[in-house]
mmCIF file of C-alpha atoms and ligand atoms in Angstrom:
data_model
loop_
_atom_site.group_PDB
_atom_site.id
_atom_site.type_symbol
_atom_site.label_atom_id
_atom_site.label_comp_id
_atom_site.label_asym_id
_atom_site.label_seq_id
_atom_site.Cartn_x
_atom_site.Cartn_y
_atom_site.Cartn_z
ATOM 1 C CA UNK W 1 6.992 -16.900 -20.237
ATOM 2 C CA UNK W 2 9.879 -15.378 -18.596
ATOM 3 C CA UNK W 3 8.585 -13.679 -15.194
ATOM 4 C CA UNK W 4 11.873 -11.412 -14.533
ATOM 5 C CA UNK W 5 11.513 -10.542 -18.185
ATOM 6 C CA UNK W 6 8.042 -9.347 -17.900
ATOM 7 C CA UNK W 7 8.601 -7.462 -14.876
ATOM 8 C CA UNK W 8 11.689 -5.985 -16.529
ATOM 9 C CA UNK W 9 9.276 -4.898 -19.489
ATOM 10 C CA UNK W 10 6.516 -3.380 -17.116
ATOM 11 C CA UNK W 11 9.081 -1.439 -14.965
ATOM 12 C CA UNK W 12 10.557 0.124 -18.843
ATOM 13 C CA UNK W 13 7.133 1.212 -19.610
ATOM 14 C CA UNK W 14 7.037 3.738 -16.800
ATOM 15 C CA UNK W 15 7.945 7.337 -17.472
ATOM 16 C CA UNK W 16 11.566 8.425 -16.594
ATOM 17 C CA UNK W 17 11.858 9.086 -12.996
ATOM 18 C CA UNK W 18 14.179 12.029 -12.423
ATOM 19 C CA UNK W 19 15.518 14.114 -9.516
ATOM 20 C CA UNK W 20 14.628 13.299 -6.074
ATOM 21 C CA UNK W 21 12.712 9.796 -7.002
ATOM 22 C CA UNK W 22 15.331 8.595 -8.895
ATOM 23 C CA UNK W 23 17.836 9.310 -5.965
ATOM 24 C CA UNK W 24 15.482 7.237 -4.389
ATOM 25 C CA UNK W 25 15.515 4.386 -6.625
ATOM 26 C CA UNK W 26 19.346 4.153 -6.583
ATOM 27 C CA UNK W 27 19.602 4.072 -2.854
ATOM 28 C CA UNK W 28 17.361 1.300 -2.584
ATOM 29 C CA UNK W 29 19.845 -0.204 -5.415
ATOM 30 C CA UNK W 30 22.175 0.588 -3.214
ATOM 31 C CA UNK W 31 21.203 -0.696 0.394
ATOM 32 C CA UNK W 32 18.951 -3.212 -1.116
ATOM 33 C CA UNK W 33 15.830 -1.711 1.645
ATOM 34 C CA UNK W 34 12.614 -3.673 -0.136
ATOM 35 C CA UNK W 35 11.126 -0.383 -1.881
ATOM 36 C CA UNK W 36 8.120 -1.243 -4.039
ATOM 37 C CA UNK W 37 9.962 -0.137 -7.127
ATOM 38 C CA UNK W 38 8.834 1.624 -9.849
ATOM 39 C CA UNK W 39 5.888 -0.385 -11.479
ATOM 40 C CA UNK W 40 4.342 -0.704 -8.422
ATOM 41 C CA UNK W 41 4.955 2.890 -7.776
ATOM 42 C CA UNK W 42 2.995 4.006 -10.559
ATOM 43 C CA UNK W 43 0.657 1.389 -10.131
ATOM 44 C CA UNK W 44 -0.462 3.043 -6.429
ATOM 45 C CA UNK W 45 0.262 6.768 -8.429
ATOM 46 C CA UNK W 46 -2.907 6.000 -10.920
ATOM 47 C CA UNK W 47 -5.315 3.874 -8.689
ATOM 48 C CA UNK W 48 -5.018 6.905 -6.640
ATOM 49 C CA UNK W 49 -5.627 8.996 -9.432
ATOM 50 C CA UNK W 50 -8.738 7.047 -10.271
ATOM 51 C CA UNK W 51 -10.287 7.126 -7.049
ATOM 52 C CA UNK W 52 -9.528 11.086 -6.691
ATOM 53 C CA UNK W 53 -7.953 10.076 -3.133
ATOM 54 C CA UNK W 54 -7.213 13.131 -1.116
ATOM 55 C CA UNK W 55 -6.770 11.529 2.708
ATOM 56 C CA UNK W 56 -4.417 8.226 2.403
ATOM 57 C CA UNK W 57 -2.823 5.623 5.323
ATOM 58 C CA UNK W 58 0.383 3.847 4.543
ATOM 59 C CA UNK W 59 1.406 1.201 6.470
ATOM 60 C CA UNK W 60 4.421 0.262 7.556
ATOM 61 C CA UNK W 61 6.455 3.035 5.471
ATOM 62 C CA UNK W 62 9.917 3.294 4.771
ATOM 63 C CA UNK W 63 12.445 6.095 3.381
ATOM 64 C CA UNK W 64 9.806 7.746 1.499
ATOM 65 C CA UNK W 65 9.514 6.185 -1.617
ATOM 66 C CA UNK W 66 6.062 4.340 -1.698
ATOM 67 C CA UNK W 67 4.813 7.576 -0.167
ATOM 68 C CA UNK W 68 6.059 9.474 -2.970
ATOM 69 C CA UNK W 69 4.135 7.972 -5.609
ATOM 70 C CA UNK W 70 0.671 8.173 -3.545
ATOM 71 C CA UNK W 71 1.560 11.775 -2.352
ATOM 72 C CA UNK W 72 2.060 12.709 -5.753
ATOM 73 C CA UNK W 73 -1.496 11.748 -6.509
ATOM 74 C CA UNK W 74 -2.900 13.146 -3.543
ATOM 75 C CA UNK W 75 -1.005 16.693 -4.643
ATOM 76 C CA UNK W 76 -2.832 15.916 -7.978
ATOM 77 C CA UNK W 77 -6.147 15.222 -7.182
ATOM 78 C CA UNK W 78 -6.542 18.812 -5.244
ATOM 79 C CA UNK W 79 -4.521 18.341 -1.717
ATOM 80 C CA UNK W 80 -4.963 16.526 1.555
ATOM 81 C CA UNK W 81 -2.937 13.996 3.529
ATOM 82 C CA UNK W 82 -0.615 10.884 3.585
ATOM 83 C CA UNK W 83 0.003 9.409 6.697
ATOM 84 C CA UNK W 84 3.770 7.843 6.514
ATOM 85 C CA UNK W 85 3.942 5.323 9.695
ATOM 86 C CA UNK W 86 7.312 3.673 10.308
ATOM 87 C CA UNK W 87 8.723 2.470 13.827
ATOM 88 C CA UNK W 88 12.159 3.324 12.671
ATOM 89 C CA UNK W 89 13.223 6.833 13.638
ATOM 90 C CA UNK W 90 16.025 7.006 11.472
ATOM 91 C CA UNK W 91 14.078 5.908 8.176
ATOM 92 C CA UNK W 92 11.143 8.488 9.488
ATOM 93 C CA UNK W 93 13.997 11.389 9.676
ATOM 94 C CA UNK W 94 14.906 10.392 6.038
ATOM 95 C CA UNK W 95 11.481 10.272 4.644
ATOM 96 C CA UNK W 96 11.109 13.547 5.663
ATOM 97 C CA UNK W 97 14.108 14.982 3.750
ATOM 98 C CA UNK W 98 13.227 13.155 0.619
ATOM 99 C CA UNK W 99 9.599 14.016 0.786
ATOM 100 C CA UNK W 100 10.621 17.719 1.525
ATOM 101 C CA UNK W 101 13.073 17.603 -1.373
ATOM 102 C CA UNK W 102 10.493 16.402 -3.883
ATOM 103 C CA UNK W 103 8.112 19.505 -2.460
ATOM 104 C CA UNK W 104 5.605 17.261 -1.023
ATOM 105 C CA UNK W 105 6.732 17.427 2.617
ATOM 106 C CA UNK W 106 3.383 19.495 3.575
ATOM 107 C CA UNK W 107 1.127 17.407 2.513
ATOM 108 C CA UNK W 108 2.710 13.908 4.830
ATOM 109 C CA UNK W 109 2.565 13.260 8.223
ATOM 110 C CA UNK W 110 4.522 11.191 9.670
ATOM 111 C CA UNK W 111 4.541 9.176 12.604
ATOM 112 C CA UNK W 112 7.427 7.089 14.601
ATOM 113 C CA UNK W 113 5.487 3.394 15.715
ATOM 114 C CA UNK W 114 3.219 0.338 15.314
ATOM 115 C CA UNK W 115 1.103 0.852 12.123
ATOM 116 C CA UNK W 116 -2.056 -1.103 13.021
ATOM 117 C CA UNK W 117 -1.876 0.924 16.619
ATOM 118 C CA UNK W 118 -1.655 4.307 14.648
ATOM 119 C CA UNK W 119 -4.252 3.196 11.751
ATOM 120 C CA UNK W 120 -6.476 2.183 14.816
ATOM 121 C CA UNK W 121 -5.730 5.525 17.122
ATOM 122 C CA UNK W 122 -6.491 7.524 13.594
ATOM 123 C CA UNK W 123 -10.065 9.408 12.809
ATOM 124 C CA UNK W 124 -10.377 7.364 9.792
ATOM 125 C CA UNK W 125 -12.568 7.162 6.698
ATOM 126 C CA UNK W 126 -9.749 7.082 4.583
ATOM 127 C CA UNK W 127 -9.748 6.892 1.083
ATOM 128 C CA UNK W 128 -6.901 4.553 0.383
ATOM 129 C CA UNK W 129 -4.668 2.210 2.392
ATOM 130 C CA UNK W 130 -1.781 0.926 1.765
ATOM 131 C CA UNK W 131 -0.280 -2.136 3.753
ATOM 132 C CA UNK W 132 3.584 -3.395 3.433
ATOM 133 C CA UNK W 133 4.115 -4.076 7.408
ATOM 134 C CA UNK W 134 5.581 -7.223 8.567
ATOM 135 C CA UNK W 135 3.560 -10.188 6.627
ATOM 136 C CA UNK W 136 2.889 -12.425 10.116
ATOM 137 C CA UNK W 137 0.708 -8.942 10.989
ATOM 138 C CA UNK W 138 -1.202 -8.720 7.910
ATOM 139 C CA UNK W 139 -4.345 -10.667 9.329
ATOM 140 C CA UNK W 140 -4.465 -8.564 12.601
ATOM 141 C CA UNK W 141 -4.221 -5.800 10.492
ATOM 142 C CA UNK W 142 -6.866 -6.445 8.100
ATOM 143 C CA UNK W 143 -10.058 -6.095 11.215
ATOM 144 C CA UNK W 144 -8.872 -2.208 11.443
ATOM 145 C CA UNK W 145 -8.571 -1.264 7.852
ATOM 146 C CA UNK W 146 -11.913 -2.377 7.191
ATOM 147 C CA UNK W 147 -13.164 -0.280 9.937
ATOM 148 C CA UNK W 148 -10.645 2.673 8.826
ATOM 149 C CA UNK W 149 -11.331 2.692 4.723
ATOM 150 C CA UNK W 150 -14.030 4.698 3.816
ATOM 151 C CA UNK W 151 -17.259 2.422 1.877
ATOM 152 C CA UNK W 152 -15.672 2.353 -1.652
ATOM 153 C CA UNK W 153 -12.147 2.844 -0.605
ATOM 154 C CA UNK W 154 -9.431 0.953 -1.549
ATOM 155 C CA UNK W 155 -7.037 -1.400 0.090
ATOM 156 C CA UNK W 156 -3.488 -2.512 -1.835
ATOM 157 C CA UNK W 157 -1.612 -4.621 -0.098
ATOM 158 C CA UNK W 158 2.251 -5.391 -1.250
ATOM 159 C CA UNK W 159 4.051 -9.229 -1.270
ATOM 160 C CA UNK W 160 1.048 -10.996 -1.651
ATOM 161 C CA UNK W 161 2.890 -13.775 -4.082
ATOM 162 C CA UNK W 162 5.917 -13.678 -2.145
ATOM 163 C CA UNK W 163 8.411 -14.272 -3.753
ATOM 164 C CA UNK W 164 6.513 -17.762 -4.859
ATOM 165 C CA UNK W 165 6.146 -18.798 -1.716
ATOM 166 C CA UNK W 166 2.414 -18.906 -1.408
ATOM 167 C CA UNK W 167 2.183 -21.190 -4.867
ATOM 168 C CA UNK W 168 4.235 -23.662 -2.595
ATOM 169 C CA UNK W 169 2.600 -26.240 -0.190
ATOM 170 C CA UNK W 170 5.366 -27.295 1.771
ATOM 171 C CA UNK W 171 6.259 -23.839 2.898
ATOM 172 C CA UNK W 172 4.281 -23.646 6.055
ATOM 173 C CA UNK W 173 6.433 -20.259 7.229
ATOM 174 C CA UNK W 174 4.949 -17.825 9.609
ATOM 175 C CA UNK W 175 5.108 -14.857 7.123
ATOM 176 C CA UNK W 176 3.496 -17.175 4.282
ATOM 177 C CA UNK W 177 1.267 -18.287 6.435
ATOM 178 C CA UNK W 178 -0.073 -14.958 7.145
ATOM 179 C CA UNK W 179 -0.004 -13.727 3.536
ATOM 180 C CA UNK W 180 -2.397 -16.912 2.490
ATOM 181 C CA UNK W 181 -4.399 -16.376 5.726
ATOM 182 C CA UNK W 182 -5.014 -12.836 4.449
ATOM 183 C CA UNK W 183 -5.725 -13.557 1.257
ATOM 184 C CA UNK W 184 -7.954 -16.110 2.050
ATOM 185 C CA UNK W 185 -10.096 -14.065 4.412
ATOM 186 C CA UNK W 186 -10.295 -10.858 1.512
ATOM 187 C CA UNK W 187 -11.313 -13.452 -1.464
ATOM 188 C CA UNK W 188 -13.794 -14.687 0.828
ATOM 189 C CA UNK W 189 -15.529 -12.100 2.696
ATOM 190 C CA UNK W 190 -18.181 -9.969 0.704
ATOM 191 C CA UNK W 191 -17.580 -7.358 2.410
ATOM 192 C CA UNK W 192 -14.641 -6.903 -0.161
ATOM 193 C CA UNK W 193 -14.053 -7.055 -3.917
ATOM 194 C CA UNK W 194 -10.545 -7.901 -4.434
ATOM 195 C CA UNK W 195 -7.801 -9.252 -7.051
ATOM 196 C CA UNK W 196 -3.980 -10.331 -7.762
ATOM 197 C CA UNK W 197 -2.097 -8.303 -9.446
ATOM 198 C CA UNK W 198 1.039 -10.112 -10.216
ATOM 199 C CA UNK W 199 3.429 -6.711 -10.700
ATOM 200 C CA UNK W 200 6.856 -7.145 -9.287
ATOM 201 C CA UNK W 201 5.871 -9.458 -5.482
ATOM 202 C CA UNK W 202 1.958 -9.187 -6.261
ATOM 203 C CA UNK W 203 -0.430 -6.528 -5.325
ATOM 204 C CA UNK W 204 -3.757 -7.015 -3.567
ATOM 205 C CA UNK W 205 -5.923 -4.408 -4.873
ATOM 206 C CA UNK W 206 -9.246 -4.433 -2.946
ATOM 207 C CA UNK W 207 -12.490 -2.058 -2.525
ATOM 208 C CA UNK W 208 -14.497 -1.900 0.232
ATOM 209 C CA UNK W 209 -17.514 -2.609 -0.463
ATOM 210 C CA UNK W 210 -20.354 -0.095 -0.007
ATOM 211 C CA UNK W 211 -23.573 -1.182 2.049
ATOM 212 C CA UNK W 212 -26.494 -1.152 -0.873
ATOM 213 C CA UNK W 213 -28.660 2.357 -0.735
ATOM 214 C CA UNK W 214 -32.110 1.541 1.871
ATOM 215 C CA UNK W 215 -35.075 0.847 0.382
ATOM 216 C CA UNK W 216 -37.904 3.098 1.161
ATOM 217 C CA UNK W 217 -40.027 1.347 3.923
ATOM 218 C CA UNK W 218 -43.260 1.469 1.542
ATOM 219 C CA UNK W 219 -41.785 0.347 -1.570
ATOM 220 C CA UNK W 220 -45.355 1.948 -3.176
ATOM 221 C CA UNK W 221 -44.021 5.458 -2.814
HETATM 222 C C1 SAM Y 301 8.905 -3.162 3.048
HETATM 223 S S1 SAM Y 301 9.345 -1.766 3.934
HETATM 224 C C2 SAM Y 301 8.364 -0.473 3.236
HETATM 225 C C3 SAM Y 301 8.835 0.021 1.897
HETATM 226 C C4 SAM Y 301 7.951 1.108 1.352
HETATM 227 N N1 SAM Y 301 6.614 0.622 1.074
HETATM 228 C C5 SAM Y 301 8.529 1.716 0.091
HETATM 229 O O1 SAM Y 301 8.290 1.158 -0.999
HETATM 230 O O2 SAM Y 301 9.176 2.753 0.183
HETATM 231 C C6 SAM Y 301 8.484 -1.972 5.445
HETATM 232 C C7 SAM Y 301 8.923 -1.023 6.531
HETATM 233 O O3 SAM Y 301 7.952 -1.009 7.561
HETATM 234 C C8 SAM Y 301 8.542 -1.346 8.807
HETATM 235 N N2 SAM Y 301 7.493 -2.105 9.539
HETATM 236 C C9 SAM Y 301 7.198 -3.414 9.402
HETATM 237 N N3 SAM Y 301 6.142 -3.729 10.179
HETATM 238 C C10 SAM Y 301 5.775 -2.596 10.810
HETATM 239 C C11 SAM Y 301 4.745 -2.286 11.739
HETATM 240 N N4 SAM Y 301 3.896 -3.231 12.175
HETATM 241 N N5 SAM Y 301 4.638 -1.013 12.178
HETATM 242 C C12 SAM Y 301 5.504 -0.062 11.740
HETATM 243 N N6 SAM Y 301 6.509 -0.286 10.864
HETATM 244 C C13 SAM Y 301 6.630 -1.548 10.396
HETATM 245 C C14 SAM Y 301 9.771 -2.138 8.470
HETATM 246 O O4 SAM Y 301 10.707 -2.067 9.524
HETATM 247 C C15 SAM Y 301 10.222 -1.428 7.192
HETATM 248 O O5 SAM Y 301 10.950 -0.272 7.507
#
């Protein structure tokens, strides 16, 4: 099977973006900045959806576009909040202006600096994370998002195939390094159900898992 042509074929299959979003889509065209695209996009957009998630952290944000898709949901699903974090001032000022363009600019907040700092100095109980920060910090991140997602939440991660990279055993990089390390430690810790999906640089989609209901001390009752 071709892989470009299947991802070419998935990205077709989502409804016309128009407006603001596809602005969005041709500057990252344009400048080449790694936006998730939009199969991934709407990928985030329905799991969203699904869970109903009202309060949601991205990590590691960039002009706006990821943060589109999930406030979109979040507008859908009743109202609440997407963090945006970013340690670039200039890509926070332009976030702003998109997500203010597409009408959604009320319901993000955004912050200039270190994601896992901000997703650790947040309240928490979120009900969705996303992660796309640098890969050699996605197993130091991964301690604070379980602490941050609320019992059933969900976790998606981005670049978890990268680019190939991870199917190769001579590539000992730091980066791919890091991805396997975090893989490794969500496929193998039952505190999380988890899986692959191989959209456009692979997507870890994981839930928390929640602790099982107590059992009444005198099971006779
Ligand atoms: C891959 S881009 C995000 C693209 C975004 N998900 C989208 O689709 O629109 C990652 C961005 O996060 C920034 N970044 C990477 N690691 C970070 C960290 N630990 N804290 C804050 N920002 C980070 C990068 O500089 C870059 O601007």
């Amino acid at each position: 099977m071709d892989w470009d042509a299947v991802q070419s074929y998935l990205e077709r299959l989502v409804p016309e973006r128009t407006g603001e979003l596809a602005r969005m889509e041709a500057e990252g065209r344009r400048s080449g900045f790694p936006i998730i695209g939009p199969a991934a996009g709407q990928f985030c957009y329905v799991i969203a959806r699904i869970l109903g998630a009202r309060f949601v952290f991205e990590m590691g944000s960039g002009y706006g576009y990821s943060t589109a898709w999930f406030a979109r949901a979040v507008s859908e699903n009743g109202g609440g909040v997407v963090h945006h974090v970013v340690w670039d001032e200039e890509l926070s000022r332009q976030a702003r202006a998109h997500l203010d363009a597409l009408g959604f600019g009320n319901l993000v907040r955004f912050t200039v600096g270190e994601a896992i700092d901000a997703l650790e100095n947040s309240d928490g109980n979120f009900d969705l994370i996303f992660n796309d920060i640098d890969k050699e910090a996605y197993p130091r991140s991964l301690e604070v998002i379980g602490r941050k997602l609320r019992p059933g939440g969900v976790l998606i991660v981005d670049n978890l195939l990268w680019d190939g990279a991870v199917l190769d055993d001579s590539d000992r990089t730091a980066s791919t390094r890091a991805i396997r390390e975090m893989t490794r430690r969500v496929f193998s810790d039952p505190a999380w159900e988890a899986s692959i999906v191989p959209i456009r640089d692979g997507l870890l989609l994981a839930t928390k898992v929640s602790p099982p209901p107590s059992k009444p001390a005198d099971n006779r009752l």
